[in-house]
PDB file of C-alpha atoms and ligand atoms in Angstrom:
ATOM      1  CA  MET A   1      -3.052  -7.111 -10.254  1.00 62.00           C
ATOM      2  CA  GLU A   2      -0.946  -9.234  -7.928  1.00 84.00           C
ATOM      3  CA  ARG A   3       0.471  -6.295  -6.007  1.00 91.00           C
ATOM      4  CA  ILE A   4      -0.814  -4.780  -2.775  1.00 95.00           C
ATOM      5  CA  GLU A   5      -2.152  -1.330  -3.575  1.00 96.00           C
ATOM      6  CA  VAL A   6      -2.082   1.188  -0.755  1.00 96.00           C
ATOM      7  CA  LEU A   7      -3.416   4.090  -2.802  1.00 96.00           C
ATOM      8  CA  SER A   8      -4.672   4.254  -6.313  1.00 96.00           C
ATOM      9  CA  SER A   9      -5.887   6.731  -8.931  1.00 96.00           C
ATOM     10  CA  LYS A  10      -6.677   6.561 -12.651  1.00 95.00           C
ATOM     11  CA  ASN A  11      -3.298   5.408 -14.029  1.00 96.00           C
ATOM     12  CA  ILE A  12      -1.125   4.911 -10.963  1.00 97.00           C
ATOM     13  CA  SER A  13      -1.066   2.775  -7.834  1.00 97.00           C
ATOM     14  CA  LEU A  14       1.323   3.133  -4.942  1.00 98.00           C
ATOM     15  CA  VAL A  15       2.125  -0.467  -4.060  1.00 97.00           C
ATOM     16  CA  VAL A  16       4.058  -2.128  -1.242  1.00 95.00           C
ATOM     17  CA  PRO A  17       7.688  -2.907  -2.233  1.00 94.00           C
ATOM     18  CA  GLU A  18       8.351  -6.628  -2.504  1.00 94.00           C
ATOM     19  CA  LYS A  19      11.408  -8.857  -2.727  1.00 93.00           C
ATOM     20  CA  GLN A  20      10.843  -9.298  -6.455  1.00 92.00           C
ATOM     21  CA  ASP A  21      11.583  -5.564  -6.926  1.00 93.00           C
ATOM     22  CA  ILE A  22      15.121  -5.764  -5.526  1.00 94.00           C
ATOM     23  CA  LYS A  23      16.768  -6.931  -8.782  1.00 92.00           C
ATOM     24  CA  LEU A  24      15.168  -4.077 -10.713  1.00 91.00           C
ATOM     25  CA  TRP A  25      16.159  -1.504  -8.076  1.00 90.00           C
ATOM     26  CA  TYR A  26      19.687  -2.867  -8.145  1.00 91.00           C
ATOM     27  CA  GLN A  27      19.940  -2.235 -11.895  1.00 90.00           C
ATOM     28  CA  TRP A  28      18.471   1.237 -11.609  1.00 90.00           C
ATOM     29  CA  VAL A  29      20.387   2.582  -8.603  1.00 91.00           C
ATOM     30  CA  ASN A  30      23.660   1.911 -10.415  1.00 92.00           C
ATOM     31  CA  ASN A  31      22.636   4.086 -13.368  1.00 90.00           C
ATOM     32  CA  ILE A  32      25.055   7.016 -13.083  1.00 88.00           C
ATOM     33  CA  GLU A  33      22.981   9.231 -15.366  1.00 87.00           C
ATOM     34  CA  THR A  34      20.155   9.227 -12.822  1.00 88.00           C
ATOM     35  CA  GLN A  35      22.488   9.092  -9.809  1.00 88.00           C
ATOM     36  CA  LYS A  36      23.734  12.598 -10.573  1.00 87.00           C
ATOM     37  CA  TYR A  37      20.364  14.003  -9.480  1.00 90.00           C
ATOM     38  CA  LEU A  38      20.285  12.002  -6.266  1.00 86.00           C
ATOM     39  CA  TRP A  39      23.033  13.208  -3.972  1.00 77.00           C
ATOM     40  CA  SER A  40      22.561  10.343  -1.507  1.00 77.00           C
ATOM     41  CA  MET A  41      23.490   7.844  -4.240  1.00 78.00           C
ATOM     42  CA  PHE A  42      25.986   9.780  -6.262  1.00 78.00           C
ATOM     43  CA  TRP A  43      29.185   7.910  -7.151  1.00 81.00           C
ATOM     44  CA  GLN A  44      28.064   4.785  -5.400  1.00 88.00           C
ATOM     45  CA  VAL A  45      28.384   1.280  -6.740  1.00 93.00           C
ATOM     46  CA  ILE A  46      25.604  -0.590  -4.986  1.00 93.00           C
ATOM     47  CA  SER A  47      25.808  -4.376  -4.744  1.00 95.00           C
ATOM     48  CA  LEU A  48      22.812  -6.671  -4.865  1.00 96.00           C
ATOM     49  CA  GLU A  49      23.504  -7.573  -1.207  1.00 96.00           C
ATOM     50  CA  ALA A  50      23.486  -3.875  -0.235  1.00 94.00           C
ATOM     51  CA  GLU A  51      20.181  -3.425  -2.019  1.00 93.00           C
ATOM     52  CA  GLU A  52      18.767  -6.463  -0.173  1.00 95.00           C
ATOM     53  CA  ASP A  53      19.977  -4.987   3.144  1.00 94.00           C
ATOM     54  CA  TYR A  54      18.264  -1.717   2.289  1.00 92.00           C
ATOM     55  CA  PHE A  55      15.052  -3.559   1.485  1.00 92.00           C
ATOM     56  CA  ASN A  56      15.235  -5.483   4.783  1.00 92.00           C
ATOM     57  CA  LYS A  57      15.840  -2.299   6.733  1.00 91.00           C
ATOM     58  CA  LEU A  58      12.721  -0.739   5.209  1.00 89.00           C
ATOM     59  CA  LYS A  59      10.528  -3.418   6.784  1.00 84.00           C
ATOM     60  CA  ASN A  60      11.151  -2.218  10.331  1.00 87.00           C
ATOM     61  CA  ASP A  61      11.804   1.457   9.870  1.00 94.00           C
ATOM     62  CA  GLN A  62       8.750   3.426  10.968  1.00 93.00           C
ATOM     63  CA  SER A  63      10.351   6.704   9.888  1.00 96.00           C
ATOM     64  CA  ILE A  64      10.096   5.740   6.202  1.00 96.00           C
ATOM     65  CA  ARG A  65       7.128   4.999   3.968  1.00 96.00           C
ATOM     66  CA  GLN A  66       8.387   3.807   0.620  1.00 95.00           C
ATOM     67  CA  PHE A  67       6.086   2.778  -2.208  1.00 97.00           C
ATOM     68  CA  CYS A  68       6.721   1.470  -5.681  1.00 96.00           C
ATOM     69  CA  ILE A  69       5.000   3.463  -8.402  1.00 97.00           C
ATOM     70  CA  TYR A  70       2.971   1.022 -10.481  1.00 97.00           C
ATOM     71  CA  VAL A  71       1.610   2.182 -13.853  1.00 96.00           C
ATOM     72  CA  LYS A  72      -1.680   0.379 -14.353  1.00 95.00           C
ATOM     73  CA  PRO A  73      -2.039   0.597 -18.162  1.00 93.00           C
ATOM     74  CA  LYS A  74       1.514  -0.775 -18.616  1.00 92.00           C
ATOM     75  CA  SER A  75       1.422  -3.198 -15.661  1.00 93.00           C
ATOM     76  CA  LYS A  76       4.866  -2.118 -14.594  1.00 93.00           C
ATOM     77  CA  ILE A  77       6.851  -0.617 -11.755  1.00 94.00           C
ATOM     78  CA  ILE A  78       8.664   2.586 -12.730  1.00 95.00           C
ATOM     79  CA  TRP A  79      10.285   2.949  -9.320  1.00 91.00           C
ATOM     80  CA  ASN A  80       9.577   4.680  -6.128  1.00 93.00           C
ATOM     81  CA  ILE A  81       8.211   7.501  -4.097  1.00 97.00           C
ATOM     82  CA  SER A  82       8.853   7.945  -0.396  1.00 96.00           C
ATOM     83  CA  LEU A  83       8.324   9.859   2.770  1.00 97.00           C
ATOM     84  CA  MET A  84      11.599   9.811   4.693  1.00 96.00           C
ATOM     85  CA  GLU A  85      12.596  10.933   8.190  1.00 97.00           C
ATOM     86  CA  ILE A  86       8.964  11.051   9.228  1.00 98.00           C
ATOM     87  CA  ASP A  87       8.796  13.026  12.448  1.00 98.00           C
ATOM     88  CA  PHE A  88       5.443  12.281  14.084  1.00 97.00           C
ATOM     89  CA  GLN A  89       6.050  14.604  16.998  1.00 97.00           C
ATOM     90  CA  ASN A  90       6.525  17.654  14.766  1.00 98.00           C
ATOM     91  CA  ARG A  91       4.230  16.278  12.044  1.00 98.00           C
ATOM     92  CA  LYS A  92       6.629  16.620   9.124  1.00 98.00           C
ATOM     93  CA  ALA A  93       8.590  14.468   6.666  1.00 98.00           C
ATOM     94  CA  ASN A  94      10.938  14.670   3.700  1.00 97.00           C
ATOM     95  CA  PHE A  95       9.720  13.645   0.276  1.00 96.00           C
ATOM     96  CA  TRP A  96      11.580  11.814  -2.485  1.00 94.00           C
ATOM     97  CA  ILE A  97      10.619  10.593  -5.969  1.00 95.00           C
ATOM     98  CA  ALA A  98      12.569   8.818  -8.688  1.00 94.00           C
ATOM     99  CA  ILE A  99      11.235   7.479 -11.967  1.00 94.00           C
ATOM    100  CA  PHE A 100      14.191   5.340 -12.946  1.00 90.00           C
ATOM    101  CA  ASP A 101      12.462   3.815 -15.949  1.00 89.00           C
ATOM    102  CA  GLU A 102      13.480   6.402 -18.544  1.00 89.00           C
ATOM    103  CA  LYS A 103      10.705   5.412 -20.962  1.00 92.00           C
ATOM    104  CA  SER A 104       8.211   6.400 -18.297  1.00 93.00           C
ATOM    105  CA  ARG A 105       9.475   9.956 -17.979  1.00 94.00           C
ATOM    106  CA  GLY A 106       7.711  12.807 -19.788  1.00 94.00           C
ATOM    107  CA  LYS A 107       4.376  11.065 -19.316  1.00 93.00           C
ATOM    108  CA  TRP A 108       3.193  13.039 -16.347  1.00 92.00           C
ATOM    109  CA  TYR A 109       3.055   9.908 -14.141  1.00 95.00           C
ATOM    110  CA  TRP A 110       4.605  12.041 -11.407  1.00 94.00           C
ATOM    111  CA  THR A 111       1.407  14.132 -11.138  1.00 95.00           C
ATOM    112  CA  GLU A 112      -0.785  11.302  -9.937  1.00 96.00           C
ATOM    113  CA  SER A 113       2.042   9.742  -7.908  1.00 97.00           C
ATOM    114  CA  ILE A 114       2.832  12.930  -5.986  1.00 97.00           C
ATOM    115  CA  LYS A 115      -0.832  13.711  -5.391  1.00 96.00           C
ATOM    116  CA  LEU A 116      -1.308  10.225  -3.964  1.00 97.00           C
ATOM    117  CA  ILE A 117       1.649  10.411  -1.598  1.00 97.00           C
ATOM    118  CA  LEU A 118       0.620  13.883  -0.414  1.00 97.00           C
ATOM    119  CA  GLU A 119      -2.856  12.524   0.268  1.00 96.00           C
ATOM    120  CA  TYR A 120      -1.236   9.732   2.261  1.00 97.00           C
ATOM    121  CA  ALA A 121       0.988  12.180   4.161  1.00 98.00           C
ATOM    122  CA  PHE A 122      -1.780  14.623   5.018  1.00 97.00           C
ATOM    123  CA  GLU A 123      -4.872  12.440   5.285  1.00 96.00           C
ATOM    124  CA  VAL A 124      -3.525   9.136   6.567  1.00 97.00           C
ATOM    125  CA  LEU A 125      -0.495  10.135   8.641  1.00 97.00           C
ATOM    126  CA  TRP A 126      -1.964  13.574   9.458  1.00 97.00           C
ATOM    127  CA  LEU A 127       1.330  15.362   8.885  1.00 98.00           C
ATOM    128  CA  ASN A 128       1.430  19.150   8.656  1.00 98.00           C
ATOM    129  CA  LYS A 129       4.390  19.774   6.356  1.00 98.00           C
ATOM    130  CA  ILE A 130       6.361  17.966   3.656  1.00 98.00           C
ATOM    131  CA  ASN A 131       9.841  19.129   2.669  1.00 98.00           C
ATOM    132  CA  LEU A 132      11.981  18.225  -0.284  1.00 97.00           C
ATOM    133  CA  TRP A 133      15.476  19.039  -1.487  1.00 96.00           C
ATOM    134  CA  PHE A 134      16.734  19.188  -5.058  1.00 96.00           C
ATOM    135  CA  ILE A 135      20.020  20.202  -6.657  1.00 95.00           C
ATOM    136  CA  GLU A 136      19.831  23.466  -8.590  1.00 96.00           C
ATOM    137  CA  PHE A 137      20.616  21.903 -11.997  1.00 95.00           C
ATOM    138  CA  ASN A 138      17.698  19.470 -11.705  1.00 96.00           C
ATOM    139  CA  GLU A 139      15.385  21.649 -13.815  1.00 95.00           C
ATOM    140  CA  ARG A 140      12.995  18.831 -14.441  1.00 95.00           C
ATOM    141  CA  ALA A 141      12.440  18.272 -10.724  1.00 95.00           C
ATOM    142  CA  ARG A 142      12.076  22.011 -10.151  1.00 95.00           C
ATOM    143  CA  ALA A 143       9.387  22.249 -12.862  1.00 95.00           C
ATOM    144  CA  VAL A 144       7.504  19.301 -11.419  1.00 95.00           C
ATOM    145  CA  TYR A 145       7.548  20.578  -7.832  1.00 95.00           C
ATOM    146  CA  GLU A 146       6.486  24.084  -8.810  1.00 93.00           C
ATOM    147  CA  LYS A 147       3.599  22.688 -10.833  1.00 92.00           C
ATOM    148  CA  ILE A 148       2.400  20.609  -7.897  1.00 90.00           C
ATOM    149  CA  TRP A 149       2.131  23.387  -5.301  1.00 90.00           C
ATOM    150  CA  PHE A 150       5.472  23.086  -3.446  1.00 95.00           C
ATOM    151  CA  LYS A 151       6.842  26.520  -2.522  1.00 96.00           C
ATOM    152  CA  TYR A 152      10.432  27.684  -2.342  1.00 96.00           C
ATOM    153  CA  ALA A 153      11.715  27.751   1.262  1.00 97.00           C
ATOM    154  CA  TRP A 154      15.508  27.988   1.454  1.00 97.00           C
ATOM    155  CA  THR A 155      18.795  27.646  -0.445  1.00 98.00           C
ATOM    156  CA  LEU A 156      21.888  25.966   0.942  1.00 98.00           C
ATOM    157  CA  LYS A 157      24.704  27.559  -1.041  1.00 98.00           C
ATOM    158  CA  GLN A 158      27.505  25.468  -2.565  1.00 97.00           C
ATOM    159  CA  ASP A 159      26.223  22.326  -0.926  1.00 94.00           C
ATOM    160  CA  PHE A 160      26.989  19.827  -3.668  1.00 91.00           C
ATOM    161  CA  TYR A 161      30.153  19.339  -5.721  1.00 90.00           C
ATOM    162  CA  GLN A 162      30.073  17.861  -9.232  1.00 86.00           C
ATOM    163  CA  TRP A 163      31.932  18.458 -12.500  1.00 84.00           C
ATOM    164  CA  TRP A 164      34.497  20.753 -10.784  1.00 92.00           C
ATOM    165  CA  LYS A 165      31.769  23.066  -9.646  1.00 95.00           C
ATOM    166  CA  TYR A 166      29.665  23.720  -6.552  1.00 96.00           C
ATOM    167  CA  TYR A 167      25.877  23.679  -6.777  1.00 95.00           C
ATOM    168  CA  ASP A 168      23.171  24.873  -4.412  1.00 97.00           C
ATOM    169  CA  HIS A 169      20.678  22.641  -2.700  1.00 96.00           C
ATOM    170  CA  ILE A 170      17.146  24.036  -2.767  1.00 97.00           C
ATOM    171  CA  LEU A 171      14.529  23.319  -0.135  1.00 98.00           C
ATOM    172  CA  MET A 172      10.819  23.407  -0.973  1.00 98.00           C
ATOM    173  CA  GLU A 173       7.836  22.784   1.284  1.00 98.00           C
ATOM    174  CA  ILE A 174       4.121  22.204   1.198  1.00 97.00           C
ATOM    175  CA  PHE A 175       1.707  22.544   4.125  1.00 97.00           C
ATOM    176  CA  PHE A 176      -1.515  20.678   4.834  1.00 96.00           C
ATOM    177  CA  ASP A 177      -3.486  23.941   4.486  1.00 95.00           C
ATOM    178  CA  ASN A 178      -2.137  24.582   0.954  1.00 91.00           C
ATOM    179  CA  PHE A 179      -2.822  21.018  -0.059  1.00 89.00           C
ATOM    180  CA  LYS A 180      -6.440  21.219   1.114  1.00 83.00           C
ATOM    181  CA  LYS A 181      -6.995  24.316  -1.005  1.00 79.00           C
TER     182      LYS A 181
HETATM  183  C1  COA B 201      11.993  14.377 -11.579  1.00 80.36           C
HETATM  184  C2  COA B 201      11.099  13.367 -12.278  1.00 80.36           C
HETATM  185  C3  COA B 201      10.248  12.632 -11.248  1.00 80.36           C
HETATM  186  C4  COA B 201      10.156  14.155 -13.222  1.00 80.36           C
HETATM  187  O1  COA B 201       9.323  13.273 -13.912  1.00 80.36           O
HETATM  188  P1  COA B 201       9.273  13.323 -15.513  1.00 80.36           P
HETATM  189  O2  COA B 201       8.253  12.365 -15.973  1.00 80.36           O
HETATM  190  O3  COA B 201      10.663  13.124 -16.015  1.00 80.36           O
HETATM  191  O4  COA B 201       8.805  14.816 -15.744  1.00 80.36           O
HETATM  192  P2  COA B 201       8.334  15.414 -17.150  1.00 80.36           P
HETATM  193  O5  COA B 201       9.171  14.919 -18.275  1.00 80.36           O
HETATM  194  O6  COA B 201       6.856  15.234 -17.234  1.00 80.36           O
HETATM  195  O7  COA B 201       8.671  16.929 -16.983  1.00 80.36           O
HETATM  196  C5  COA B 201       7.930  17.742 -16.118  1.00 80.36           C
HETATM  197  C6  COA B 201       8.118  19.160 -16.529  1.00 80.36           C
HETATM  198  O8  COA B 201       9.517  19.453 -16.425  1.00 80.36           O
HETATM  199  C7  COA B 201       9.880  20.309 -17.478  1.00 80.36           C
HETATM  200  N1  COA B 201      11.082  19.740 -18.077  1.00 80.36           N
HETATM  201  C8  COA B 201      11.243  18.534 -18.612  1.00 80.36           C
HETATM  202  N2  COA B 201      12.520  18.358 -19.012  1.00 80.36           N
HETATM  203  C9  COA B 201      13.159  19.503 -18.701  1.00 80.36           C
HETATM  204  C10 COA B 201      14.500  19.969 -18.865  1.00 80.36           C
HETATM  205  N3  COA B 201      15.427  19.171 -19.379  1.00 80.36           N
HETATM  206  N4  COA B 201      14.785  21.218 -18.431  1.00 80.36           N
HETATM  207  C11 COA B 201      13.839  22.009 -17.892  1.00 80.36           C
HETATM  208  N5  COA B 201      12.578  21.625 -17.703  1.00 80.36           N
HETATM  209  C12 COA B 201      12.244  20.392 -18.106  1.00 80.36           C
HETATM  210  C13 COA B 201       8.767  20.474 -18.405  1.00 80.36           C
HETATM  211  O9  COA B 201       8.248  21.776 -18.154  1.00 80.36           O
HETATM  212  C14 COA B 201       7.755  19.468 -17.989  1.00 80.36           C
HETATM  213  O10 COA B 201       6.498  19.997 -18.000  1.00 80.36           O
HETATM  214  P3  COA B 201       5.688  20.135 -19.402  1.00 80.36           P
HETATM  215  O11 COA B 201       5.238  18.754 -19.705  1.00 80.36           O
HETATM  216  O12 COA B 201       4.603  21.082 -19.052  1.00 80.36           O
HETATM  217  O13 COA B 201       6.597  20.668 -20.434  1.00 80.36           O
HETATM  218  C15 COA B 201      11.926  12.329 -13.112  1.00 80.36           C
HETATM  219  O14 COA B 201      12.553  12.988 -14.210  1.00 80.36           O
HETATM  220  C16 COA B 201      12.977  11.596 -12.305  1.00 80.36           C
HETATM  221  O15 COA B 201      12.672  10.689 -11.552  1.00 80.36           O
HETATM  222  N6  COA B 201      14.256  11.990 -12.468  1.00 80.36           N
HETATM  223  C17 COA B 201      15.386  11.326 -11.841  1.00 80.36           C
HETATM  224  C18 COA B 201      15.385  11.372 -10.332  1.00 80.36           C
HETATM  225  C19 COA B 201      15.166  12.756  -9.809  1.00 80.36           C
HETATM  226  O16 COA B 201      15.707  13.734 -10.306  1.00 80.36           O
HETATM  227  N7  COA B 201      14.351  12.831  -8.755  1.00 80.36           N
HETATM  228  C20 COA B 201      14.095  14.063  -8.043  1.00 80.36           C
HETATM  229  C21 COA B 201      15.126  14.234  -6.986  1.00 80.36           C
HETATM  230  S1  COA B 201      14.911  15.718  -6.117  1.00 80.36           S
END
């Protein structure tokens, strides 16, 4: 494999994002079907230049660790998994995953990917807590997070507006101690 693997398990590697990924990201982030689950991107039309700027910003931002998810048996990137807003003083971060390649959903690739990034968060960065937010209608994300040991923490009521309706934002968390067990 040509890519730089940071962490690896049976089927998945978390690899360093490279310039060659930008074109693929650019196609994916403009997919409105997936955007509806990702409030930070919703309703955006993202130009190639904007995607390049984002990529360039990543290089110097120590509060983000973003990896591409690489599926070894298929030799392909299915998109990314990140720790965002890493707060080293309080030893916490926010977590984010998106498998934009629709053919790669339903294959349980998220299991290995999330385990790897939690290992990185807890055993490389020595963080204590990882948070994540999802929108209440994202049942798929909810099922995934519950299966992989995240616990419900908080609900922000009517935090997201779509299809003439308000939806809640749900916060989940996982602590180093739970992960170890
Ligand atoms: C969330 C995401 C990472 C999950 O990965 P995935 O490969 O699609 O997940 P799976 O298809 O394996 O589904 C996982 C579980 O969700 C459940 N599930 C799947 N589709 C579902 C649906 N439409 N409604 C309810 N539950 C569903 C199933 O219980 C499944 O577990 P099972 O295999 O035991 O039945 C992926 O769908 C994704 O990237 N979505 C778009 C971006 C996104 O929503 N990111 C999260 C932002 S918070």
